[in-house]
C-alpha cells in the first residue's frame, strides 16, 4: 500500500486552487514522500477543473453533487491503495515541513489514527490573527478535556487533518447528511473510538481567512463552537445552512 494521498475538494476555486497545488507539489518534491494529489472538482462552474488538470501530477475526479462532505467522500473513494489520507482545502497553502510532521507522528505512534492542527490565516489583519490565536488557545483546552478527561472525542480542524484509511473504513466513512459545519468534529468523535486523534500546534496550515473577515471572527467562531459541541454530544450539527464565500 502506498503511503499518502492528498484529497482536495474544490468548488469554484479558480482564484486559489493554483497556489494550493503549487504548494502541495513543492512539499511532496521537498520531502520525497510517496504521495499522490487528488482534486475533487465539486460541481464547479468556473476554471477550477481546468487549472487542476494543468498540473501533470494531479488527478482530478468530478463530484457533481455539491457539498464539502460529498467532495471529501468522493476523494476518499478515489484514493484506494493509500494508507494515509491528507484532507486539505483548495484555499490552503501547505508549508514546508508539513509532510515531515505527519509522517513522523504516525511512525512514532502506531495507535494514532488521525492528526490535525491549526490554521494560520495569511491574508487577515494582525488584530484578527491575534483574536484567532486566542480562540486556538481555547481549542487546545477543549481538546485536552474532551480527549483525556471526558473521553468523548477530540478536535479536528477541517482542511488540515490526516487519517488512516483503515480506521476511517472501520467507523463507516463520511456521513453525507452533514453539509458543511460539524464535518470535522464528526471525524474526531468517530475516529476517537478506534484510536488516537491528536491535535497539535506542530501541524500548522496556511489558509485564507475570507470567511472570518466576511462574517466576523466572533460570529464565525461562535458558529463553529456551537456545532462542535452539538456534534460531540448530540451526534449532528445544529447549523444546516452555510454560505459559499469566494474572493471578490
Short mmCIF file of N, CA and C in Angstrom, two decimals, residues 2 4-8 17 20-28 35-40 52 55-61 82 88:
data_model
loop_
_atom_site.label_atom_id
_atom_site.label_comp_id
_atom_site.label_asym_id
_atom_site.label_seq_id
_atom_site.Cartn_x
_atom_site.Cartn_y
_atom_site.Cartn_z
N UNK A 2 0.55 2.19 -0.88
CA UNK A 2 1.32 3.44 -0.95
C UNK A 2 1.02 4.30 0.28
N UNK A 4 0.63 8.01 1.10
CA UNK A 4 -0.28 9.12 1.41
C UNK A 4 -0.89 9.72 0.16
N UNK A 5 -2.18 10.05 0.27
CA UNK A 5 -2.88 10.75 -0.81
C UNK A 5 -3.47 12.04 -0.26
N UNK A 6 -3.23 13.14 -0.96
CA UNK A 6 -3.90 14.40 -0.65
C UNK A 6 -5.26 14.39 -1.33
N UNK A 7 -6.31 14.71 -0.58
CA UNK A 7 -7.65 14.86 -1.15
C UNK A 7 -8.05 16.32 -0.97
N UNK A 8 -8.33 17.00 -2.08
CA UNK A 8 -8.58 18.44 -2.05
C UNK A 8 -9.92 18.75 -2.73
N UNK A 17 -6.90 27.78 -6.28
CA UNK A 17 -6.51 26.38 -6.42
C UNK A 17 -5.08 26.23 -6.96
N UNK A 20 -2.58 26.61 -4.12
CA UNK A 20 -2.67 25.44 -3.26
C UNK A 20 -1.89 24.27 -3.87
N UNK A 21 -2.14 23.99 -5.13
CA UNK A 21 -1.50 22.84 -5.77
C UNK A 21 0.01 23.04 -5.92
N UNK A 22 0.42 24.27 -6.18
CA UNK A 22 1.85 24.55 -6.25
C UNK A 22 2.53 24.21 -4.93
N UNK A 23 1.88 24.53 -3.82
CA UNK A 23 2.46 24.26 -2.50
C UNK A 23 2.52 22.77 -2.22
N UNK A 24 1.49 22.03 -2.63
CA UNK A 24 1.47 20.58 -2.39
C UNK A 24 2.53 19.89 -3.23
N UNK A 25 2.61 20.26 -4.51
CA UNK A 25 3.63 19.68 -5.39
C UNK A 25 5.03 19.95 -4.84
N UNK A 26 5.27 21.16 -4.38
CA UNK A 26 6.57 21.53 -3.83
C UNK A 26 6.89 20.76 -2.56
N UNK A 27 5.90 20.56 -1.70
CA UNK A 27 6.14 19.84 -0.45
C UNK A 27 6.41 18.36 -0.68
N UNK A 28 5.72 17.76 -1.65
CA UNK A 28 5.99 16.36 -1.98
C UNK A 28 7.40 16.22 -2.54
N UNK A 35 3.57 10.08 -2.44
CA UNK A 35 2.28 10.76 -2.28
C UNK A 35 1.64 11.07 -3.63
N UNK A 36 0.33 11.14 -3.61
CA UNK A 36 -0.46 11.48 -4.79
C UNK A 36 -1.39 12.64 -4.45
N UNK A 37 -1.78 13.40 -5.47
CA UNK A 37 -2.68 14.53 -5.27
C UNK A 37 -3.97 14.27 -6.04
N UNK A 38 -5.10 14.32 -5.32
CA UNK A 38 -6.41 14.15 -5.93
C UNK A 38 -7.23 15.41 -5.68
N UNK A 39 -7.66 16.07 -6.73
CA UNK A 39 -8.56 17.21 -6.62
C UNK A 39 -9.97 16.76 -6.98
N UNK A 40 -10.92 17.07 -6.12
CA UNK A 40 -12.31 16.74 -6.41
C UNK A 40 -13.00 18.00 -6.91
N UNK A 52 -6.70 22.67 -12.32
CA UNK A 52 -6.19 21.48 -11.63
C UNK A 52 -5.60 20.49 -12.62
N UNK A 55 -1.87 20.63 -13.97
CA UNK A 55 -0.75 20.10 -13.20
C UNK A 55 -0.58 18.63 -13.55
N UNK A 56 0.56 18.25 -14.12
CA UNK A 56 0.73 16.87 -14.60
C UNK A 56 0.67 15.80 -13.53
N UNK A 57 0.97 16.14 -12.28
CA UNK A 57 0.96 15.14 -11.21
C UNK A 57 -0.33 15.14 -10.41
N UNK A 58 -1.33 15.87 -10.88
CA UNK A 58 -2.61 15.95 -10.17
C UNK A 58 -3.67 15.12 -10.90
N UNK A 59 -4.40 14.32 -10.13
CA UNK A 59 -5.53 13.57 -10.67
C UNK A 59 -6.81 14.28 -10.28
N UNK A 60 -7.68 14.52 -11.24
CA UNK A 60 -8.93 15.22 -10.98
C UNK A 60 -10.10 14.25 -11.11
N UNK A 61 -10.94 14.22 -10.09
CA UNK A 61 -12.19 13.46 -10.17
C UNK A 61 -13.35 14.44 -10.02
N UNK A 82 -3.95 3.79 -0.65
CA UNK A 82 -3.09 4.66 0.15
C UNK A 82 -3.41 4.46 1.63
N UNK A 88 -7.09 18.36 2.90
CA UNK A 88 -6.86 19.79 2.97
C UNK A 88 -7.89 20.49 2.08
#
